[in-house]
PDB file of C-alpha atoms in Angstrom:
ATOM      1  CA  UNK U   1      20.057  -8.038   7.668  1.00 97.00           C
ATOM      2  CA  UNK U   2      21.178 -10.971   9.659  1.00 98.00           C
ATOM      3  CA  UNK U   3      19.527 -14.180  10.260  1.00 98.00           C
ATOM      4  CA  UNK U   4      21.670 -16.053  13.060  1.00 97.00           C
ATOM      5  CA  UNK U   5      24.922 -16.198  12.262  1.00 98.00           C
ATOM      6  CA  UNK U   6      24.076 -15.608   8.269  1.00 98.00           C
ATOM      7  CA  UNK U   7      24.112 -12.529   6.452  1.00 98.00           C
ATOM      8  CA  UNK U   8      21.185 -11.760   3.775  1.00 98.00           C
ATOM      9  CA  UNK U   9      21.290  -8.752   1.226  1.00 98.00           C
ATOM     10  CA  UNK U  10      18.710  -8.261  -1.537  1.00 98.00           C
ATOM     11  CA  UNK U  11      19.802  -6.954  -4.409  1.00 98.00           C
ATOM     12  CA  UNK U  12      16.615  -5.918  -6.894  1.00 98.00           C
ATOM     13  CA  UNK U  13      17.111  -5.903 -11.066  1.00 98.00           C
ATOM     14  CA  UNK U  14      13.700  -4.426 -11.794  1.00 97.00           C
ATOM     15  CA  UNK U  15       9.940  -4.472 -10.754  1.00 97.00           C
ATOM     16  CA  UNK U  16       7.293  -5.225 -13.036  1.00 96.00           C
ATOM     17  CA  UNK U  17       3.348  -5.544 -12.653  1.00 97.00           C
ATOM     18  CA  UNK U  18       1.262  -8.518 -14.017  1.00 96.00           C
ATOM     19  CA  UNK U  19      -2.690  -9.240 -14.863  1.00 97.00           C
ATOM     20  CA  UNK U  20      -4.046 -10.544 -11.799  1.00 98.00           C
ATOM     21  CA  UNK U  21      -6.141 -13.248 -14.342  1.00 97.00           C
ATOM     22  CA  UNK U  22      -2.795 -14.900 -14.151  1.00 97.00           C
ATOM     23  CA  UNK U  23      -4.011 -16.341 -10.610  1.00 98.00           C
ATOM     24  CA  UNK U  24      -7.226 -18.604 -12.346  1.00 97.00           C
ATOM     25  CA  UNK U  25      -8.355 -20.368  -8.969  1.00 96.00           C
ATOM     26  CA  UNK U  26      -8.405 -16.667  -7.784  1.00 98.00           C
ATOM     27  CA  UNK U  27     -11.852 -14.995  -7.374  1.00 97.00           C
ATOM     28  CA  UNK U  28     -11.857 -11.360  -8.154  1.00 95.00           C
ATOM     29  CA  UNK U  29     -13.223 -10.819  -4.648  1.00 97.00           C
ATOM     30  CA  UNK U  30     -10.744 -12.501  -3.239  1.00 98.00           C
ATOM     31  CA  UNK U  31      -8.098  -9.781  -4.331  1.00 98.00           C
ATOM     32  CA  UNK U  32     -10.490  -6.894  -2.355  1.00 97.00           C
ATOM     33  CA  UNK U  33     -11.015  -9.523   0.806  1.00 97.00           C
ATOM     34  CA  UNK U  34      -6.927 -10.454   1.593  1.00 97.00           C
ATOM     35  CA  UNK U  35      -6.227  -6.005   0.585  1.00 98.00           C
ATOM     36  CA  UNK U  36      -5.006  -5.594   4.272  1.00 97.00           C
ATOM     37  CA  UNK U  37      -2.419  -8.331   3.367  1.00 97.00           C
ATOM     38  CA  UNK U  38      -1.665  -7.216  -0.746  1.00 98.00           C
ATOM     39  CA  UNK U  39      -1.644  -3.579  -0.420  1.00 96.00           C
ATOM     40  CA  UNK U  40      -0.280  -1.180  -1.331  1.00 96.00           C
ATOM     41  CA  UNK U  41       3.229  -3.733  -1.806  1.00 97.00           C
ATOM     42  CA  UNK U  42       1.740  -6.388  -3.799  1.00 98.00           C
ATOM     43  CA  UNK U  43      -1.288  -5.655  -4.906  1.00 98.00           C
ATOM     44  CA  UNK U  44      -2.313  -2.386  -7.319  1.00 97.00           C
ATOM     45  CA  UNK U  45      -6.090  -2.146  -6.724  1.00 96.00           C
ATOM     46  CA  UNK U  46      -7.111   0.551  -9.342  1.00 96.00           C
ATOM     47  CA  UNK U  47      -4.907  -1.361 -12.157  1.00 96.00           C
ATOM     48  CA  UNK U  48      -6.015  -4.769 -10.823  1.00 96.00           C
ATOM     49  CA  UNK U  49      -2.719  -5.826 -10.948  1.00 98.00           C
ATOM     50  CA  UNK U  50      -0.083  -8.009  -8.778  1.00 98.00           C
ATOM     51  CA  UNK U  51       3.327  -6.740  -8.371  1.00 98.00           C
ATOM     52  CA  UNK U  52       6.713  -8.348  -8.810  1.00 97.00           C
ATOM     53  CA  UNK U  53       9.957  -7.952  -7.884  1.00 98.00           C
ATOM     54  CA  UNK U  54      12.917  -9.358  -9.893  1.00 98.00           C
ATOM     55  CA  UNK U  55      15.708 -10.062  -7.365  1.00 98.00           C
ATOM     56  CA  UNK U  56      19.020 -11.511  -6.009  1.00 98.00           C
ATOM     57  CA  UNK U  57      19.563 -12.976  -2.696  1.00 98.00           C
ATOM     58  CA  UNK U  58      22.882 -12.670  -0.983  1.00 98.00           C
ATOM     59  CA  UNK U  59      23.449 -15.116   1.470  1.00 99.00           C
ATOM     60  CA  UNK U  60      27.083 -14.806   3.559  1.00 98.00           C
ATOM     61  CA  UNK U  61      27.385 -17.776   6.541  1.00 98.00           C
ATOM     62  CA  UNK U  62      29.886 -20.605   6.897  1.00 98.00           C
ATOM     63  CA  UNK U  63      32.416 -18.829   4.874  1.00 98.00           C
ATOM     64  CA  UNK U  64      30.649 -18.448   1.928  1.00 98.00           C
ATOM     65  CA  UNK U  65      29.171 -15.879  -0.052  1.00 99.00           C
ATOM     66  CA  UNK U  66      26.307 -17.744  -2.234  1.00 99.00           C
ATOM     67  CA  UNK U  67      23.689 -15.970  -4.651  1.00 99.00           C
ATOM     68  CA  UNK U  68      20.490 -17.214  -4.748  1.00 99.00           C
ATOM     69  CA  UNK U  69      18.772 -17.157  -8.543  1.00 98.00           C
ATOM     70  CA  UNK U  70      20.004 -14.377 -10.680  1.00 98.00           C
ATOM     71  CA  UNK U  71      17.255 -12.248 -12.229  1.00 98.00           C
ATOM     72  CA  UNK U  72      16.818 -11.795 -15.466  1.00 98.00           C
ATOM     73  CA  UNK U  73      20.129 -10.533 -17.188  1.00 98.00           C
ATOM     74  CA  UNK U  74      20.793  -7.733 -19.684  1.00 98.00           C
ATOM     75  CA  UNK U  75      20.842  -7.605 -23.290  1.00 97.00           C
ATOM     76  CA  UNK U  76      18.529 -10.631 -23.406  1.00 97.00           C
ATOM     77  CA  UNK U  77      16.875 -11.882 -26.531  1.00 96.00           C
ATOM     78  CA  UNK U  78      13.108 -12.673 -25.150  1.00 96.00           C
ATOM     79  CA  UNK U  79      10.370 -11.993 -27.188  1.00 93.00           C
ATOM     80  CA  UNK U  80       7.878 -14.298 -25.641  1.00 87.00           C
ATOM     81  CA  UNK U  81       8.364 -12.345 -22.559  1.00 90.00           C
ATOM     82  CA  UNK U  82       8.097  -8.574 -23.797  1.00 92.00           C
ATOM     83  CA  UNK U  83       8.859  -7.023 -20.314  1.00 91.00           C
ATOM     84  CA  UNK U  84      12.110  -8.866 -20.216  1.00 94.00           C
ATOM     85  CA  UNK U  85      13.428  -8.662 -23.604  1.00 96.00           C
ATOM     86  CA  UNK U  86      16.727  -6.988 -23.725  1.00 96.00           C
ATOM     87  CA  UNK U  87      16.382  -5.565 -20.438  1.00 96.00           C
ATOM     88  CA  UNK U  88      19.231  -3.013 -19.402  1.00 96.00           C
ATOM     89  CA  UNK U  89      19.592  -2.381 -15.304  1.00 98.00           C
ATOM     90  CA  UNK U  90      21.900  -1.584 -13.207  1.00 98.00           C
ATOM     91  CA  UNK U  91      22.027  -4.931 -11.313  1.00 98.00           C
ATOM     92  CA  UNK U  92      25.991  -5.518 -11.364  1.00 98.00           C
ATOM     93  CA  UNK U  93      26.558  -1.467 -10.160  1.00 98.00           C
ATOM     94  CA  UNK U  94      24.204  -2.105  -7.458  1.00 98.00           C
ATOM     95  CA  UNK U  95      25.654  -5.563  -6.690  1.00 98.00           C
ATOM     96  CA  UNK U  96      29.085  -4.058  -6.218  1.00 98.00           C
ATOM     97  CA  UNK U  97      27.669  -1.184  -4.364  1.00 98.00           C
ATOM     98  CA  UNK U  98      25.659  -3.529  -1.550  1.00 98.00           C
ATOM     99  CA  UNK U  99      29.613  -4.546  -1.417  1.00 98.00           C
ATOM    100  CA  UNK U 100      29.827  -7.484  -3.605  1.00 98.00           C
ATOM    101  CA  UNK U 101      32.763  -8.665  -5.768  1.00 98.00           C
ATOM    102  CA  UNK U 102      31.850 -11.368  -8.703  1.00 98.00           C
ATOM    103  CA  UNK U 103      34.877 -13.162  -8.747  1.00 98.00           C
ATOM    104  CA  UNK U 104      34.680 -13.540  -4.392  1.00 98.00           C
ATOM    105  CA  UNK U 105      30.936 -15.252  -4.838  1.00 98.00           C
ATOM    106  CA  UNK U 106      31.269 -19.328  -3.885  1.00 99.00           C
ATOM    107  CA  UNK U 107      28.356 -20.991  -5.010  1.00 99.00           C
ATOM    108  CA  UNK U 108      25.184 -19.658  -7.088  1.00 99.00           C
ATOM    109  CA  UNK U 109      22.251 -21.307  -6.331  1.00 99.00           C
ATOM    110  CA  UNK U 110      19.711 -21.509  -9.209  1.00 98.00           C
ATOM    111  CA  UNK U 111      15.875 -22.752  -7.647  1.00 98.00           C
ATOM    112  CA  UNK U 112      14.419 -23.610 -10.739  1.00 98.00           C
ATOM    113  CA  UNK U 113      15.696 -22.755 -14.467  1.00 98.00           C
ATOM    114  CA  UNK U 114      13.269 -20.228 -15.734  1.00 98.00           C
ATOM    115  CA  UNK U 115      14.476 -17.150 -17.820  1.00 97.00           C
ATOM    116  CA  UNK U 116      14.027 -14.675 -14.212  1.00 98.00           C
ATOM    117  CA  UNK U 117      16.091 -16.779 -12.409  1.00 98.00           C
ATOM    118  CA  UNK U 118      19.597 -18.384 -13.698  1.00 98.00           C
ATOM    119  CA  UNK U 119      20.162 -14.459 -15.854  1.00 98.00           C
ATOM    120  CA  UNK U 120      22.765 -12.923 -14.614  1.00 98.00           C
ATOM    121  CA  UNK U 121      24.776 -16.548 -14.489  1.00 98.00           C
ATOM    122  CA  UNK U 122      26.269 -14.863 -17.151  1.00 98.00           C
ATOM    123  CA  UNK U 123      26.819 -11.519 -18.588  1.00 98.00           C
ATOM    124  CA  UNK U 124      27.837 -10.163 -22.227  1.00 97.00           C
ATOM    125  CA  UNK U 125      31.232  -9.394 -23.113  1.00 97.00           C
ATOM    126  CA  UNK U 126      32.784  -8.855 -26.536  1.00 96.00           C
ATOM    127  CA  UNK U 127      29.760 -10.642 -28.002  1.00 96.00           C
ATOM    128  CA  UNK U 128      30.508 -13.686 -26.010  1.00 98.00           C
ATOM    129  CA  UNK U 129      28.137 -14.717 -23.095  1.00 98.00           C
ATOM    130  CA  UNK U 130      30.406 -15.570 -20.200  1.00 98.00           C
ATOM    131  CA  UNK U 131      29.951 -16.822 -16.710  1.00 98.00           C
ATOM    132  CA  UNK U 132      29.289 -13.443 -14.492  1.00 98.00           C
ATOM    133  CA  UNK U 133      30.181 -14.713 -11.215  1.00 98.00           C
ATOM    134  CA  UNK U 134      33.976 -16.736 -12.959  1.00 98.00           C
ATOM    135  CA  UNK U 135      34.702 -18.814  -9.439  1.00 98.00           C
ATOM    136  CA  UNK U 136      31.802 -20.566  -8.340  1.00 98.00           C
ATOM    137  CA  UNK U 137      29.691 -23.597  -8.491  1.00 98.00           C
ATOM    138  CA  UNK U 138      26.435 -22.656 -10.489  1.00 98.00           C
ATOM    139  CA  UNK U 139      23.927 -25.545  -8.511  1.00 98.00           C
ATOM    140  CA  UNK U 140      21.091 -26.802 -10.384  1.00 98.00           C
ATOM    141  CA  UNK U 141      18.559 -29.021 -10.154  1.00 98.00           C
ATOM    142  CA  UNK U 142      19.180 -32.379 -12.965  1.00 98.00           C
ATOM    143  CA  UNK U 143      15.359 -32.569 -13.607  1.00 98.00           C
ATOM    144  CA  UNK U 144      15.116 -28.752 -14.516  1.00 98.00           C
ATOM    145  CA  UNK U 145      18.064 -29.644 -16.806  1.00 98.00           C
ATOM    146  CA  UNK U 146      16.932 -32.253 -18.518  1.00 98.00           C
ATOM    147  CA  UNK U 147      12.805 -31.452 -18.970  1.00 98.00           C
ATOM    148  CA  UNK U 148      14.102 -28.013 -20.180  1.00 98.00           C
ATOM    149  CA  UNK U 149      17.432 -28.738 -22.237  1.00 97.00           C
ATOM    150  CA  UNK U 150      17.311 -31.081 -26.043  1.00 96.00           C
ATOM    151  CA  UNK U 151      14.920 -33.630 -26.360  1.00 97.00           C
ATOM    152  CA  UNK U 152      13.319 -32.907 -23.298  1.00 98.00           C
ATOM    153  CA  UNK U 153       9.128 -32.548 -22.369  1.00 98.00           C
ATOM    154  CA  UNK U 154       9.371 -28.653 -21.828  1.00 97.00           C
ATOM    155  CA  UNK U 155      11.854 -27.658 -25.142  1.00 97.00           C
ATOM    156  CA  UNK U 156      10.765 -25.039 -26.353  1.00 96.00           C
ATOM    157  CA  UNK U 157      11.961 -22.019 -28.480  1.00 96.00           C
ATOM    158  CA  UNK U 158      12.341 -19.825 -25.790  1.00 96.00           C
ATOM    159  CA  UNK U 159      13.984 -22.297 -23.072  1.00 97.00           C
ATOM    160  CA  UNK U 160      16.607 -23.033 -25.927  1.00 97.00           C
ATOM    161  CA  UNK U 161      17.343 -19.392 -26.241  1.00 97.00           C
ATOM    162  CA  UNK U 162      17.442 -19.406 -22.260  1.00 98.00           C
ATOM    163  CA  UNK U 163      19.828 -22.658 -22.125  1.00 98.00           C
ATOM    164  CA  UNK U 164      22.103 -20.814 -24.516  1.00 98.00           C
ATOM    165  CA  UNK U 165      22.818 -17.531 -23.194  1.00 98.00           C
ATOM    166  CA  UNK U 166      22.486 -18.301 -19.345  1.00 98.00           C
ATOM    167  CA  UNK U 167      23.367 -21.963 -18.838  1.00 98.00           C
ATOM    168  CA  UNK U 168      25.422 -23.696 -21.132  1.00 98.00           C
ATOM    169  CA  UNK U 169      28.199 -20.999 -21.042  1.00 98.00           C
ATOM    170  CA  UNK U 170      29.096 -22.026 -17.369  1.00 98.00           C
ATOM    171  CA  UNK U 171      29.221 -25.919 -18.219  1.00 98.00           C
ATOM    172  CA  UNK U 172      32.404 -26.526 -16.441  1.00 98.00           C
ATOM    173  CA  UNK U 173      31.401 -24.700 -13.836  1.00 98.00           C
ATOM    174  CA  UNK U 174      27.623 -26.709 -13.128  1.00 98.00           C
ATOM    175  CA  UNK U 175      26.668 -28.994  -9.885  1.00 98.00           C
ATOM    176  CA  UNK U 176      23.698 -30.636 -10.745  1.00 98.00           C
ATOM    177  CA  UNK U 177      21.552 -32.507  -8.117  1.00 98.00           C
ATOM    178  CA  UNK U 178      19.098 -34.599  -7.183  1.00 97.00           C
ATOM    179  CA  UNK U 179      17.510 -35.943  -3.975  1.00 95.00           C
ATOM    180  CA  UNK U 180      18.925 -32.797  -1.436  1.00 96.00           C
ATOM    181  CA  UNK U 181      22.225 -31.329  -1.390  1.00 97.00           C
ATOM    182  CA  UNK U 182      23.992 -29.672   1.552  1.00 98.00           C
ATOM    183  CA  UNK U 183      25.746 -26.551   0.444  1.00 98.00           C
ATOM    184  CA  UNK U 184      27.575 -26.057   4.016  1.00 98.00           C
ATOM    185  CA  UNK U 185      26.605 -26.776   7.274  1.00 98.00           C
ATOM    186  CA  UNK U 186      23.988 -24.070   7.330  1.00 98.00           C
ATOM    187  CA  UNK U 187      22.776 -24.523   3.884  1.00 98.00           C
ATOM    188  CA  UNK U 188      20.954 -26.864   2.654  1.00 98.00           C
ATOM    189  CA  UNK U 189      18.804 -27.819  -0.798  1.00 98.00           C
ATOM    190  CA  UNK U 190      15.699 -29.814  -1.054  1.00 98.00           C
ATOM    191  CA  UNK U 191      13.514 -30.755  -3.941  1.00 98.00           C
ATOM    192  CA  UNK U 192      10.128 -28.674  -4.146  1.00 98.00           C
ATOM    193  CA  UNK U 193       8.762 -29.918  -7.546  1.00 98.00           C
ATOM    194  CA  UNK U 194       5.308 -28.360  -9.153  1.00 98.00           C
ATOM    195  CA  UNK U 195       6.167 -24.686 -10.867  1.00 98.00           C
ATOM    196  CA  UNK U 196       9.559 -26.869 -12.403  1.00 98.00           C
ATOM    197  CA  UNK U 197      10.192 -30.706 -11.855  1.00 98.00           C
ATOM    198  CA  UNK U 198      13.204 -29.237 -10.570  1.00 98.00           C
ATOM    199  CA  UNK U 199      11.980 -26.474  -8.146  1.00 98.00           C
ATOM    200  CA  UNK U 200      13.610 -26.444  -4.880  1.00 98.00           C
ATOM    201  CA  UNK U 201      14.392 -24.478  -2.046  1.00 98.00           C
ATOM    202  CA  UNK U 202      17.080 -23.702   0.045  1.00 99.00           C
ATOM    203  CA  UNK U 203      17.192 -24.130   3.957  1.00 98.00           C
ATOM    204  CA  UNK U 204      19.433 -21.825   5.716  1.00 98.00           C
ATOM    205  CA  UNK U 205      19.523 -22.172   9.897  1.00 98.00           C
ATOM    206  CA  UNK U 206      22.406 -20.437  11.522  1.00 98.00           C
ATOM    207  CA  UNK U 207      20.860 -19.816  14.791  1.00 98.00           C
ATOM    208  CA  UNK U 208      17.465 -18.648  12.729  1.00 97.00           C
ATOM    209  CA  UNK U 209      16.064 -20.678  10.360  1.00 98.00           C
ATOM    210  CA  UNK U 210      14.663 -18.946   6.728  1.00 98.00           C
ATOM    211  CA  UNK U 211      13.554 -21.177   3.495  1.00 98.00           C
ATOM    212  CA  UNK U 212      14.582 -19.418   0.039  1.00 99.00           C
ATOM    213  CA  UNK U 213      11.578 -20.587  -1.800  1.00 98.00           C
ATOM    214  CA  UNK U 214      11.866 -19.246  -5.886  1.00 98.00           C
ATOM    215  CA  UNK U 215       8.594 -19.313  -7.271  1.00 98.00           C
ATOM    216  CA  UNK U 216       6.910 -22.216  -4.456  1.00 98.00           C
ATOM    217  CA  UNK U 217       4.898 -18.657  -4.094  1.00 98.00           C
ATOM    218  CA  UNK U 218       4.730 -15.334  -6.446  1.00 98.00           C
ATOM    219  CA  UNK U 219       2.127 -13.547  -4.462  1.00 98.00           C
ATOM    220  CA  UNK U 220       1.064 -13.112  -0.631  1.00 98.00           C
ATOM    221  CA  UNK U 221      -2.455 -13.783  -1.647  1.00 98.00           C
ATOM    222  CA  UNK U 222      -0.641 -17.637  -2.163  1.00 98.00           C
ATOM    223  CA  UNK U 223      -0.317 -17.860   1.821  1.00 98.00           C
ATOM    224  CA  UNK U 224      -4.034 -17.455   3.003  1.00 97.00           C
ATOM    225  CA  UNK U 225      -4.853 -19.498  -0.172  1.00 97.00           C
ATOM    226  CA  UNK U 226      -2.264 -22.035  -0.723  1.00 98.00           C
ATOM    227  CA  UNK U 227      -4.478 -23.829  -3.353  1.00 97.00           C
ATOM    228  CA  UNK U 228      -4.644 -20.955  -5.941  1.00 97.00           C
ATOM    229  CA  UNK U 229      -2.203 -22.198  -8.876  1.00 95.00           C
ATOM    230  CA  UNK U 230      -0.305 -19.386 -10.814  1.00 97.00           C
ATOM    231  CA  UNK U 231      -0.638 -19.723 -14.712  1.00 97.00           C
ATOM    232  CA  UNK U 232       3.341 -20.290 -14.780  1.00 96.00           C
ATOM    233  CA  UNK U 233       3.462 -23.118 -12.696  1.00 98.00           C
ATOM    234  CA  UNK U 234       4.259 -26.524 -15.011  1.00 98.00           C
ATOM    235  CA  UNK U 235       2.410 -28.930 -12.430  1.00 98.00           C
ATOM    236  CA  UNK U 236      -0.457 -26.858 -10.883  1.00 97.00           C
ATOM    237  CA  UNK U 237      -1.230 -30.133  -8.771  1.00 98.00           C
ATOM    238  CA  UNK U 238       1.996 -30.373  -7.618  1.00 98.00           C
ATOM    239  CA  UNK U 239       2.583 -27.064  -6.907  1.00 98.00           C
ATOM    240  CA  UNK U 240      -0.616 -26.647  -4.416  1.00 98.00           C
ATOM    241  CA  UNK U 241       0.910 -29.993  -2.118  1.00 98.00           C
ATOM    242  CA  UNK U 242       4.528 -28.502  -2.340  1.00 98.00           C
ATOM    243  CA  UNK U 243       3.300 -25.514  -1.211  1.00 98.00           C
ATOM    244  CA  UNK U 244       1.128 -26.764   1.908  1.00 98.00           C
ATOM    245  CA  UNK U 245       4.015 -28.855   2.416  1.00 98.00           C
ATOM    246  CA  UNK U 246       6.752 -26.289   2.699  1.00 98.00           C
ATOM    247  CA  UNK U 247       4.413 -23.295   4.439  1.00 98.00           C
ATOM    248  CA  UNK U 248       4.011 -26.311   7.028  1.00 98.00           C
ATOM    249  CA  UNK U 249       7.321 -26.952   7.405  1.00 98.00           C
ATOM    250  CA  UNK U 250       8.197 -23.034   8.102  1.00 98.00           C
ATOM    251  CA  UNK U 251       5.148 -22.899  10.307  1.00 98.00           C
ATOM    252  CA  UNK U 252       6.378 -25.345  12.163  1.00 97.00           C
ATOM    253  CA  UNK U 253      10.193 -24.159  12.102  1.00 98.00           C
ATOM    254  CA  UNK U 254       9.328 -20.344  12.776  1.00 97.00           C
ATOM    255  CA  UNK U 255      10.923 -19.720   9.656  1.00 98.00           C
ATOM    256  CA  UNK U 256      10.972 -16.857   7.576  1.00 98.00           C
ATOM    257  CA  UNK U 257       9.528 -17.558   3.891  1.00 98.00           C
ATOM    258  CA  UNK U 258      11.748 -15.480   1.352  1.00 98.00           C
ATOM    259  CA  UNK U 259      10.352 -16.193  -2.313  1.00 98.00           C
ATOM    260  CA  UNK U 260      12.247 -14.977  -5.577  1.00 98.00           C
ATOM    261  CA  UNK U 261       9.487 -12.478  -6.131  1.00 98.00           C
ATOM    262  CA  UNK U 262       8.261 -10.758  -3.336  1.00 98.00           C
ATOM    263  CA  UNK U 263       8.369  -6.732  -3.247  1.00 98.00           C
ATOM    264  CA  UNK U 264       8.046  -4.867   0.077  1.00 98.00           C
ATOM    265  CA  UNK U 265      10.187  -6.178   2.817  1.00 97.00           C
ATOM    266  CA  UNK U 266      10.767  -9.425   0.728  1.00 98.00           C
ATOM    267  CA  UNK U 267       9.046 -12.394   3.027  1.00 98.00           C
ATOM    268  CA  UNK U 268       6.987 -12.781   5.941  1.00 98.00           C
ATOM    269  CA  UNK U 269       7.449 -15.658   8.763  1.00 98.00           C
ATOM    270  CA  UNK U 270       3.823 -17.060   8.323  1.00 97.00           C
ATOM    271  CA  UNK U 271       1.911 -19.171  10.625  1.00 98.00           C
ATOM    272  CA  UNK U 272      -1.132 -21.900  10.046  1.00 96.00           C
ATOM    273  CA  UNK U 273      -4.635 -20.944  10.422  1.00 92.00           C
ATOM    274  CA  UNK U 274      -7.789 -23.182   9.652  1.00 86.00           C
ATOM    275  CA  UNK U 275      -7.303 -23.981   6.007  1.00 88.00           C
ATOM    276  CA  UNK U 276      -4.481 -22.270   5.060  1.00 91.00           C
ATOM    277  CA  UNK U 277      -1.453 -19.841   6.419  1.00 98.00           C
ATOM    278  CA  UNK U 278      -1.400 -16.483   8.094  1.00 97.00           C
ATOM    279  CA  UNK U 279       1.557 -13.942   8.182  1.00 98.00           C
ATOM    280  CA  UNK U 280       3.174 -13.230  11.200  1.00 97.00           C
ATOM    281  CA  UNK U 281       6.022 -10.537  10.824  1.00 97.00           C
ATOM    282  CA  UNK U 282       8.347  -9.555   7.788  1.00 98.00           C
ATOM    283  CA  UNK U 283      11.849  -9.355   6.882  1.00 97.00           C
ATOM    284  CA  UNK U 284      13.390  -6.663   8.611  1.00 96.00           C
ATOM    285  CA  UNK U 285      14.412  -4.787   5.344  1.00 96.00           C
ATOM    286  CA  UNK U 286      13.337  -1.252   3.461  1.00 95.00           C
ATOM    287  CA  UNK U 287       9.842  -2.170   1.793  1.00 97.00           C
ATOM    288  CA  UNK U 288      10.196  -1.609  -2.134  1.00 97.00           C
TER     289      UNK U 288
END
């Protein structure tokens, strides 16, 4: 599709469905009263499930060609998260086949540092993990660096195991950032802290404006109730005033609101209504 004078392509790794418990500030009800928005996409009534897509977004404008978070990656060892753990898709088949090269992409951007989003930085070859995408800038947030790597508040055995196969094998080739960062004159990064310290999202306006949000929202249910936390969220508190903050700011901009993790047509442009935020259109893309 094109958004101004940008290109976007989505390129899915897998779909996966989740307990709907996952949403605590959710009432059951709730689910059943927003079903005109959730289903049949992102919502499976009878299993009382939400759905999720795992996803790449391709972003060509200003010259560039720049990836936006990476999935989860093959051959992964993850066995805290059993629906990842050495996952095999066909993500870098169907990456070529939506007609792109690796070695052409200019800049990865990774939102946040979470295991579904910086995978495929890297792919495995030989037994070595190396950098999938071998010319660009991998950009990452410092805070989601630090809080995550050695020594840091949210260490853990399975971020080290993340760290190691997905992030430390492109060293030479990491930005990392604080405050904002402009990417090119179309693209720009801003902080978005609450589901990471780190979380941010990424401003593109080439004649249309869109905000590539990660995980700032993992469900539709999140825009008519922007106050309902998601159990992987490290800062619920955070999280809620990011997310009135940025659904504002789209509001406002008649932007379209593309998270990470959306399935059907990917993100909706979304407007305000009395205590929350409405949707007002989709992505003009195949639903999924």
């Amino acid at each position: 599709m094109t958004l101004g004078g940008a290109a976007v392509t989505r390129v899915v790794e897998t779909q996966v469905q989740m307990r709907t418990s996952l949403f605590a500030d959710t009432p059951a009800q709730a689910w059943a009263d927003n079903a005109d928005l959730l289903s049949p996409h992102f919502w499976d009534a009878q299993a009382d499930q939400w759905r999720i897509a795992m996803q790449s977004w391709v972003i060509e404008v200003d010259g560039l060609v720049v990836v936006v978070d990476t999935g989860v990656g093959n051959d992964r060892d993850r066995p805290h998260m059993p629906p990842l753990d050495h996952l095999r898709t066909d993500f870098l088949a169907d990456f070529a086949a939506a007609g792109f090269d690796p070695g052409a992409v200019d800049v990865v951007v990774n939102t946040h540092l979470h295991t579904d989003h910086v995978g495929w930085n890297t792919h495995l070859v030989g037994g070595r993990w190396v950098p999938t995408f071998p010319n660009a800038r991998y950009v990452m947030p410092e805070a989601d660096y630090r809080f995550f790597g050695p020594g840091g508040d949210g260490e853990n055995d399975g971020m080290r195991a993340v760290l190691a196969d997905s992030v430390f094998p492109v060293a030479e080739q990491i930005q990392l950032w604080t405050g904002e960062v402009e990417i090119s004159p179309s693209l720009r990064l801003r902080p978005a802290a609450g589901h990471t310290p780190g979380s941010s999202v990424l401003w593109l306006d080439a004649g249309r404006p869109a905000v590539f949000v990660g995980d700032l929202t993992h469900c539709p249910i999140q825009i008519r109730r922007p106050d309902d936390a998601c159990a992987f969220d490290v800062d619920p508190v955070a999280a809620r005033s990011t997310r009135r903050r940025v659904f504002g700011e789209a509001a406002q901009a008649k932007a379209m609101v593309v998270p990470a993790h959306y399935p059907g047509s990917g993100g909706p442009r979304i407007t305000a209504s009395a205590d929350g935020f409405d949707v007002d259109g989709w992505l003009p893309l195949d639903t999924i």
